[in-house]
Amino acid sequence: MKKFEEKTITSERIYEGKVINLKVDEVSLPNGHTSKRELVEHPGAVALIALTPEGKLILVEQYRKALERSIIEIPAGKIEKGEEPSYTAMRELEEETGYTAERLELIQSFSTSPGFADEIIHVYGAIGLKKSESGAILDEDEFVDLLEVTIEEAEQMMKDNRIFDAKTAFAVLWAKQHLVNENSQALRL
Amino acid sequence: MKKFEEKTITSERIYEGKVINLKVDEVSLPNGHTSKRELVEHPGAVALIALTPEGKLILVEQYRKALERSIIEIPAGKIEKGEEPSYTAMRELEEETGYTAERLELIQSFSTSPGFADEIIHVYGAIGLKKSESGAILDEDEFVDLLEVTIEEAEQMMKDNRIFDAKTAFAVLWAKQHLVNENSQALRL
């Protein structure tokens, strides 16, 4: 886990923001040379692979300023300070989709951009979905469309690049592999 | 593609670096409110799903300063200015692994962190791998270990979080689904 470790010599904080920070570290390489690393700090996030009782995958469409377009993603959200990731996941599921889950199971955690960012996403499978009485609860400045699609429709969205982010691409492949069978409404976890 | 568009009111450049830039945009939301977006610019990257003639997946282990640990990934690299992604992919395959490919096929492009970064990774499948005469050609400041593993070994590495990034998690699921059969050395593209 520490193979080829790069030791920090100096660390300069460039920016501290609402969501991300930026620092530039000078590091010593295994051969004694030095180099610079531009590093983004992010609080981490959760994402959810959630099938409705009808066996459809829940997706959300939203505008992503970084890409200057809207894309279709699995439900996700940033971890707030002090939150357990599983709590964040349950909260995001309810707020963003209007569904509650009997339980969540961690499927995989991964770094999104290990070359420059420390963001880690925890991907949960949501078991036993039910519509909540309140429905989705969005912030007044949050603009999100809810979609429920078959795995085949999600695969087509990947081909069309309407699904266009790594966590959702992973989720579509994972859901396809873990559907108990083609007519099933449940994931095999 | 422009649903819920956030129009730029002002854009402030905070940092211009070797690999990434940082800007903060003030945007107008669909309801007329304004908000800030902290955005990282990145040149984009390529990654490769490459099986050896023996049917093993080629992986590289390297230290990732952002995570303060080493992780195991599919071969990947940044797109240099003016490069076609497919050219970058062929170059990275040869330099990082010491294999050449008969041809590459684009499997999927995706954004890694749509919430704050414009980085897009193009994932290619490499067809017809052969060992090059020169072997891997690493920069003197590049420290990378080459691994060749079965899909089952790669799946275990995901469980152990030694494989710990989104593109490689996607690649392992994809390779498993597209092996022609369990004893095959080829991918079905």
Short mmCIF file of C-alpha atoms in Angstrom, two decimals:
data_model
loop_
_atom_site.label_atom_id
_atom_site.label_comp_id
_atom_site.label_asym_id
_atom_site.label_seq_id
_atom_site.Cartn_x
_atom_site.Cartn_y
_atom_site.Cartn_z
CA MET A 1 0.00 0.00 0.00
CA LYS A 2 3.03 2.30 0.38
CA LYS A 3 4.97 0.92 -2.60
CA PHE A 4 6.88 3.70 -4.39
CA GLU A 5 5.78 6.13 -1.65
CA GLU A 6 6.10 9.83 -2.42
CA LYS A 7 7.02 11.70 0.76
CA THR A 8 5.72 15.24 1.21
CA ILE A 9 8.47 17.89 1.41
CA THR A 10 6.25 20.99 1.35
CA SER A 11 2.52 21.51 0.93
CA GLU A 12 1.03 24.79 -0.28
CA ARG A 13 -2.67 25.45 0.12
CA ILE A 14 -3.92 27.26 -2.99
CA TYR A 15 -7.69 27.37 -2.37
CA GLU A 16 -10.21 26.40 0.28
CA GLY A 17 -13.72 26.24 -1.10
CA LYS A 18 -17.25 25.18 -0.29
CA VAL A 19 -16.88 21.71 -1.82
CA ILE A 20 -13.23 21.26 -2.77
CA ASN A 21 -9.79 22.49 -1.71
CA LEU A 22 -6.64 22.64 -3.82
CA LYS A 23 -3.07 22.14 -2.61
CA VAL A 24 0.26 21.70 -4.37
CA ASP A 25 2.70 19.30 -2.71
CA GLU A 26 6.39 19.02 -3.45
CA VAL A 27 7.26 15.33 -3.06
CA SER A 28 10.40 13.21 -3.01
CA LEU A 29 10.29 10.25 -5.40
CA PRO A 30 11.75 6.78 -4.73
CA ASN A 31 14.89 7.75 -6.73
CA GLY A 32 15.46 10.87 -4.61
CA HIS A 33 14.24 13.28 -7.31
CA THR A 34 11.56 15.80 -6.44
CA SER A 35 8.29 16.55 -8.24
CA LYS A 36 5.07 18.54 -7.77
CA ARG A 37 1.62 17.10 -7.24
CA GLU A 38 -1.52 19.21 -7.76
CA LEU A 39 -4.12 17.71 -5.43
CA VAL A 40 -7.85 18.31 -4.97
CA GLU A 41 -9.43 17.52 -1.60
CA HIS A 42 -13.07 16.41 -1.64
CA PRO A 43 -15.25 15.19 1.27
CA GLY A 44 -16.21 11.95 -0.53
CA ALA A 45 -19.58 10.79 -1.76
CA VAL A 46 -22.05 7.94 -1.86
CA ALA A 47 -24.04 6.49 -4.75
CA LEU A 48 -26.90 4.01 -4.93
CA ILE A 49 -27.80 1.08 -7.13
CA ALA A 50 -31.54 0.97 -6.47
CA LEU A 51 -34.18 -1.10 -8.27
CA THR A 52 -37.87 -0.24 -7.91
CA PRO A 53 -40.36 -2.99 -6.93
CA GLU A 54 -41.02 -3.22 -10.71
CA GLY A 55 -37.36 -4.12 -11.33
CA LYS A 56 -36.35 -0.79 -12.85
CA LEU A 57 -33.13 1.06 -12.14
CA ILE A 58 -33.60 4.50 -10.55
CA LEU A 59 -31.65 7.26 -12.27
CA VAL A 60 -31.51 11.03 -12.03
CA GLU A 61 -30.86 13.59 -14.73
CA GLN A 62 -29.17 16.82 -13.75
CA TYR A 63 -27.02 19.58 -15.20
CA ARG A 64 -23.30 19.25 -14.57
CA LYS A 65 -21.57 22.59 -14.95
CA ALA A 66 -18.11 20.96 -15.19
CA LEU A 67 -19.28 19.21 -18.38
CA GLU A 68 -21.61 22.02 -19.57
CA ARG A 69 -24.36 19.47 -20.17
CA SER A 70 -26.92 17.38 -18.33
CA ILE A 71 -26.21 13.69 -17.78
CA ILE A 72 -28.08 10.72 -16.34
CA GLU A 73 -26.60 9.18 -13.19
CA ILE A 74 -27.41 6.86 -10.34
CA PRO A 75 -28.56 8.80 -7.25
CA ALA A 76 -25.56 10.18 -5.37
CA GLY A 77 -24.51 12.86 -2.95
CA LYS A 78 -21.64 14.32 -1.00
CA ILE A 79 -20.90 13.11 2.52
CA GLU A 80 -21.61 15.93 4.98
CA LYS A 81 -19.16 16.53 7.80
CA GLY A 82 -19.39 13.83 10.45
CA GLU A 83 -21.86 11.67 8.51
CA GLU A 84 -21.44 7.91 8.21
CA PRO A 85 -21.48 7.05 4.48
CA SER A 86 -24.38 4.60 4.96
CA TYR A 87 -26.42 7.38 6.61
CA THR A 88 -25.64 9.73 3.71
CA ALA A 89 -26.75 7.02 1.29
CA MET A 90 -30.09 6.48 3.04
CA ARG A 91 -30.65 10.26 3.24
CA GLU A 92 -29.81 10.81 -0.44
CA LEU A 93 -32.06 7.95 -1.53
CA GLU A 94 -35.04 9.42 0.31
CA GLU A 95 -34.42 13.06 -0.59
CA GLU A 96 -33.50 12.56 -4.24
CA THR A 97 -35.80 9.70 -5.26
CA GLY A 98 -38.65 9.57 -2.76
CA TYR A 99 -37.97 5.90 -2.02
CA THR A 100 -36.93 4.33 1.26
CA ALA A 101 -34.93 1.10 1.53
CA GLU A 102 -35.20 -1.74 4.05
CA ARG A 103 -31.43 -1.88 4.12
CA LEU A 104 -28.31 -0.88 2.23
CA GLU A 105 -25.33 -3.04 1.44
CA LEU A 106 -21.90 -1.67 0.47
CA ILE A 107 -20.99 -2.97 -2.99
CA GLN A 108 -17.71 -1.21 -3.70
CA SER A 109 -15.75 1.88 -2.71
CA PHE A 110 -13.50 3.54 -5.24
CA SER A 111 -11.50 6.64 -6.01
CA THR A 112 -12.85 8.58 -8.97
CA SER A 113 -9.69 10.41 -10.12
CA PRO A 114 -6.67 8.99 -8.28
CA GLY A 115 -4.28 11.09 -10.36
CA PHE A 116 -5.37 14.37 -8.81
CA ALA A 117 -8.23 14.00 -6.30
CA ASP A 118 -8.87 12.17 -3.04
CA GLU A 119 -12.62 11.78 -3.70
CA ILE A 120 -13.86 8.31 -2.78
CA ILE A 121 -17.35 7.11 -3.72
CA HIS A 122 -19.06 4.38 -1.72
CA VAL A 123 -21.55 2.54 -3.94
CA TYR A 124 -24.43 0.92 -2.05
CA GLY A 125 -27.05 -1.54 -3.19
CA ALA A 126 -30.52 -0.62 -1.90
CA ILE A 127 -32.67 -3.57 -0.81
CA GLY A 128 -36.46 -3.56 -0.37
CA LEU A 129 -37.46 -0.24 -1.90
CA LYS A 130 -40.78 1.38 -1.04
CA LYS A 131 -42.21 4.75 -2.10
CA SER A 132 -42.13 7.16 0.82
CA GLU A 133 -45.24 9.18 1.66
CA SER A 134 -43.45 12.49 1.19
CA GLY A 135 -41.93 11.73 -2.23
CA ALA A 136 -38.63 13.33 -3.24
CA ILE A 137 -37.60 16.34 -1.14
CA LEU A 138 -35.42 18.64 -3.18
CA ASP A 139 -33.75 21.85 -2.14
CA GLU A 140 -35.28 24.84 -3.94
CA ASP A 141 -32.00 25.26 -5.85
CA GLU A 142 -31.78 21.59 -6.83
CA PHE A 143 -33.02 20.62 -10.31
CA VAL A 144 -33.25 16.89 -10.86
CA ASP A 145 -35.45 14.70 -13.06
CA LEU A 146 -36.20 11.20 -11.83
CA LEU A 147 -36.12 8.27 -14.28
CA GLU A 148 -36.91 4.58 -13.88
CA VAL A 149 -35.49 2.42 -16.66
CA THR A 150 -34.82 -1.21 -17.51
CA ILE A 151 -31.21 -2.45 -17.57
CA GLU A 152 -31.48 -2.66 -21.37
CA GLU A 153 -32.57 0.98 -21.53
CA ALA A 154 -29.65 1.93 -19.27
CA GLU A 155 -27.24 0.06 -21.55
CA GLN A 156 -28.60 2.00 -24.51
CA MET A 157 -28.12 5.26 -22.57
CA MET A 158 -24.44 4.31 -22.11
CA LYS A 159 -24.06 3.80 -25.86
CA ASP A 160 -25.71 7.19 -26.46
CA ASN A 161 -23.43 8.85 -23.83
CA ARG A 162 -26.50 10.13 -21.95
CA ILE A 163 -25.12 8.00 -19.11
CA PHE A 164 -21.65 9.47 -19.08
CA ASP A 165 -19.96 9.05 -15.72
CA ALA A 166 -17.80 6.31 -14.26
CA LYS A 167 -19.89 5.39 -11.21
CA THR A 168 -23.05 4.97 -13.31
CA ALA A 169 -21.23 2.97 -16.00
CA PHE A 170 -19.98 0.69 -13.22
CA ALA A 171 -23.49 0.49 -11.74
CA VAL A 172 -25.14 -0.54 -15.02
CA LEU A 173 -22.64 -3.38 -15.55
CA TRP A 174 -22.96 -4.43 -11.91
CA ALA A 175 -26.77 -4.43 -11.97
CA LYS A 176 -26.80 -6.51 -15.14
CA GLN A 177 -24.52 -9.12 -13.56
CA HIS A 178 -26.45 -9.25 -10.31
CA LEU A 179 -30.05 -9.38 -11.44
CA VAL A 180 -31.18 -12.74 -10.11
CA ASN A 181 -32.67 -13.44 -13.51
CA GLU A 182 -34.00 -11.45 -16.41
CA ASN A 183 -37.54 -11.27 -15.09
CA SER A 184 -36.51 -10.63 -11.54
CA GLN A 185 -37.12 -7.53 -9.52
CA ALA A 186 -34.30 -8.22 -7.11
CA LEU A 187 -30.55 -7.87 -7.06
CA ARG A 188 -28.37 -10.76 -5.96
CA LEU A 189 -26.11 -9.22 -3.33
CA MET B 1 -28.27 17.78 -23.01
CA LYS B 2 -28.90 21.34 -21.80
CA LYS B 3 -31.75 20.50 -19.41
CA PHE B 4 -31.60 22.68 -16.28
CA GLU B 5 -28.71 24.64 -17.86
CA GLU B 6 -26.64 26.79 -15.52
CA LYS B 7 -25.50 29.89 -17.38
CA THR B 8 -22.13 31.41 -16.48
CA ILE B 9 -22.34 34.93 -15.02
CA THR B 10 -18.68 35.33 -14.04
CA SER B 11 -15.68 33.00 -14.10
CA GLU B 12 -12.65 33.50 -11.89
CA ARG B 13 -9.43 31.63 -12.60
CA ILE B 14 -7.87 30.58 -9.29
CA TYR B 15 -4.96 28.40 -10.45
CA GLU B 16 -3.30 27.27 -13.66
CA GLY B 17 -1.08 24.27 -13.12
CA LYS B 18 0.93 21.63 -14.93
CA VAL B 19 -1.91 19.08 -15.01
CA ILE B 20 -5.05 20.83 -13.72
CA ASN B 21 -6.56 24.32 -13.51
CA LEU B 22 -9.11 25.59 -11.02
CA LYS B 23 -11.83 28.15 -11.68
CA VAL B 24 -14.85 29.35 -9.73
CA ASP B 25 -17.93 30.21 -11.79
CA GLU B 26 -20.92 32.16 -10.63
CA VAL B 27 -23.95 30.66 -12.39
CA SER B 28 -27.63 31.45 -12.80
CA LEU B 29 -29.92 28.54 -11.97
CA PRO B 30 -33.17 27.67 -13.81
CA ASN B 31 -35.15 29.48 -11.06
CA GLY B 32 -33.12 32.67 -11.48
CA HIS B 33 -31.13 32.20 -8.27
CA THR B 34 -27.35 32.34 -8.43
CA SER B 35 -24.82 29.85 -7.10
CA LYS B 36 -21.06 29.14 -7.23
CA ARG B 37 -19.41 26.19 -8.93
CA GLU B 38 -15.81 25.19 -8.11
CA LEU B 39 -14.49 23.53 -11.27
CA VAL B 40 -11.31 21.64 -12.09
CA GLU B 41 -10.07 21.56 -15.70
CA HIS B 42 -8.17 18.45 -16.78
CA PRO B 43 -6.88 17.50 -20.26
CA GLY B 44 -8.64 14.10 -20.23
CA ALA B 45 -7.17 10.63 -20.25
CA VAL B 46 -7.28 7.20 -21.83
CA ALA B 47 -7.30 3.75 -20.23
CA LEU B 48 -6.89 0.26 -21.65
CA ILE B 49 -8.57 -3.08 -21.13
CA ALA B 50 -5.81 -5.35 -22.42
CA LEU B 51 -5.58 -9.13 -22.18
CA THR B 52 -2.26 -10.91 -22.80
CA PRO B 53 -2.09 -13.82 -25.29
CA GLU B 54 -2.44 -16.03 -22.18
CA GLY B 55 -5.80 -14.40 -21.36
CA LYS B 56 -4.59 -12.35 -18.37
CA LEU B 57 -5.59 -8.78 -17.66
CA ILE B 58 -2.69 -6.31 -17.67
CA LEU B 59 -2.60 -4.06 -14.60
CA VAL B 60 -0.15 -1.56 -13.16
CA GLU B 61 0.58 -0.73 -9.55
CA GLN B 62 1.66 2.81 -8.74
CA TYR B 63 1.66 5.29 -5.88
CA ARG B 64 -1.15 7.83 -5.92
CA LYS B 65 -0.24 10.87 -3.85
CA ALA B 66 -3.88 12.05 -3.72
CA LEU B 67 -4.77 8.84 -1.84
CA GLU B 68 -1.41 8.49 0.01
CA ARG B 69 -1.22 4.84 -1.05
CA SER B 70 -0.41 2.65 -4.03
CA ILE B 71 -3.27 1.10 -5.99
CA ILE B 72 -3.62 -1.33 -8.88
CA GLU B 73 -5.16 0.06 -12.06
CA ILE B 74 -5.60 -0.67 -15.74
CA PRO B 75 -2.93 1.10 -17.83
CA ALA B 76 -3.87 4.73 -18.36
CA GLY B 77 -2.43 8.11 -19.17
CA LYS B 78 -3.20 11.75 -19.76
CA ILE B 79 -3.92 13.02 -23.25
CA GLU B 80 -1.11 15.34 -24.35
CA LYS B 81 -2.00 18.56 -26.14
CA GLY B 82 -3.15 17.90 -29.70
CA GLU B 83 -3.12 14.10 -29.36
CA GLU B 84 -5.96 11.94 -30.64
CA PRO B 85 -7.17 9.77 -27.70
CA SER B 86 -6.59 6.56 -29.71
CA TYR B 87 -2.98 7.62 -30.33
CA THR B 88 -2.50 8.33 -26.61
CA ALA B 89 -3.92 4.89 -25.84
CA MET B 90 -1.52 3.10 -28.21
CA ARG B 91 1.42 5.12 -26.86
CA GLU B 92 0.53 4.44 -23.22
CA LEU B 93 0.07 0.72 -23.88
CA GLU B 94 3.53 0.44 -25.42
CA GLU B 95 5.34 2.69 -22.93
CA GLU B 96 3.70 1.44 -19.76
CA THR B 97 3.29 -2.28 -20.49
CA GLY B 98 5.72 -3.20 -23.27
CA TYR B 99 2.92 -4.67 -25.38
CA THR B 100 1.72 -3.54 -28.79
CA ALA B 101 -1.83 -4.06 -30.05
CA GLU B 102 -3.07 -4.90 -33.55
CA ARG B 103 -5.88 -2.45 -33.00
CA LEU B 104 -7.84 -0.58 -30.35
CA GLU B 105 -11.59 -0.27 -30.05
CA LEU B 106 -13.34 2.42 -28.00
CA ILE B 107 -15.48 0.73 -25.33
CA GLN B 108 -16.82 3.69 -23.36
CA SER B 109 -16.03 7.30 -22.56
CA PHE B 110 -17.02 8.73 -19.20
CA SER B 111 -16.56 11.62 -16.84
CA THR B 112 -14.80 10.64 -13.62
CA SER B 113 -16.10 13.35 -11.25
CA PRO B 114 -18.91 15.27 -12.97
CA GLY B 115 -19.62 17.25 -9.79
CA PHE B 116 -16.38 19.22 -9.93
CA ALA B 117 -14.12 18.16 -12.83
CA ASP B 118 -14.29 18.02 -16.63
CA GLU B 119 -11.93 15.03 -16.87
CA ILE B 120 -13.16 12.46 -19.40
CA ILE B 121 -11.58 9.02 -19.70
CA HIS B 122 -11.79 7.07 -22.95
CA VAL B 123 -11.59 3.34 -22.22
CA TYR B 124 -10.24 1.25 -25.11
CA GLY B 125 -10.14 -2.49 -25.63
CA ALA B 126 -6.79 -3.68 -26.99
CA ILE B 127 -6.98 -6.45 -29.59
CA GLY B 128 -4.14 -8.75 -30.65
CA LEU B 129 -1.49 -8.03 -28.04
CA LYS B 130 2.16 -8.86 -28.69
CA LYS B 131 5.23 -8.22 -26.56
CA SER B 132 7.30 -5.43 -28.10
CA GLU B 133 11.04 -5.90 -28.49
CA SER B 134 11.85 -2.88 -26.36
CA GLY B 135 9.63 -3.80 -23.38
CA ALA B 136 8.13 -1.06 -21.21
CA ILE B 137 9.74 2.36 -21.60
CA LEU B 138 9.29 4.35 -18.40
CA ASP B 139 10.37 7.86 -17.67
CA GLU B 140 13.15 7.92 -15.06
CA ASP B 141 10.71 9.51 -12.60
CA GLU B 142 7.93 6.97 -13.28
CA PHE B 143 7.59 4.07 -10.84
CA VAL B 144 5.20 1.40 -11.98
CA ASP B 145 4.96 -2.35 -11.37
CA LEU B 146 3.41 -4.47 -14.10
CA LEU B 147 0.98 -7.28 -13.17
CA GLU B 148 -0.82 -9.90 -15.27
CA VAL B 149 -3.78 -11.47 -13.49
CA THR B 150 -6.82 -13.62 -14.18
CA ILE B 151 -10.28 -12.02 -14.02
CA GLU B 152 -10.90 -13.97 -10.80
CA GLU B 153 -7.73 -12.52 -9.28
CA ALA B 154 -8.80 -9.03 -10.35
CA GLU B 155 -12.21 -9.56 -8.71
CA GLN B 156 -10.45 -10.55 -5.48
CA MET B 157 -8.31 -7.39 -5.72
CA MET B 158 -11.53 -5.34 -5.89
CA LYS B 159 -12.81 -7.04 -2.73
CA ASP B 160 -9.47 -6.28 -1.04
CA ASN B 161 -9.57 -2.64 -2.23
CA ARG B 162 -6.15 -3.07 -3.89
CA ILE B 163 -8.07 -2.24 -7.06
CA PHE B 164 -9.62 0.97 -5.86
CA ASP B 165 -10.52 3.29 -8.71
CA ALA B 166 -13.65 3.68 -10.80
CA LYS B 167 -12.19 3.05 -14.28
CA THR B 168 -10.55 -0.21 -13.15
CA ALA B 169 -13.67 -1.39 -11.30
CA PHE B 170 -15.59 -0.76 -14.54
CA ALA B 171 -12.91 -2.58 -16.54
CA VAL B 172 -12.98 -5.71 -14.38
CA LEU B 173 -16.78 -6.02 -14.70
CA TRP B 174 -16.59 -5.31 -18.43
CA ALA B 175 -13.83 -7.87 -19.06
CA LYS B 176 -15.76 -10.52 -17.14
CA GLN B 177 -18.87 -9.91 -19.25
CA HIS B 178 -16.98 -9.89 -22.54
CA LEU B 179 -14.63 -12.84 -22.25
CA VAL B 180 -15.78 -15.08 -25.07
CA ASN B 181 -15.78 -17.97 -22.62
CA GLU B 182 -13.99 -18.85 -19.41
CA ASN B 183 -11.05 -20.51 -21.12
CA SER B 184 -10.77 -17.93 -23.83
CA GLN B 185 -7.92 -15.54 -24.39
CA ALA B 186 -9.99 -13.08 -26.33
CA LEU B 187 -12.48 -10.35 -25.57
CA ARG B 188 -15.80 -10.16 -27.41
CA LEU B 189 -15.96 -6.59 -28.65
#
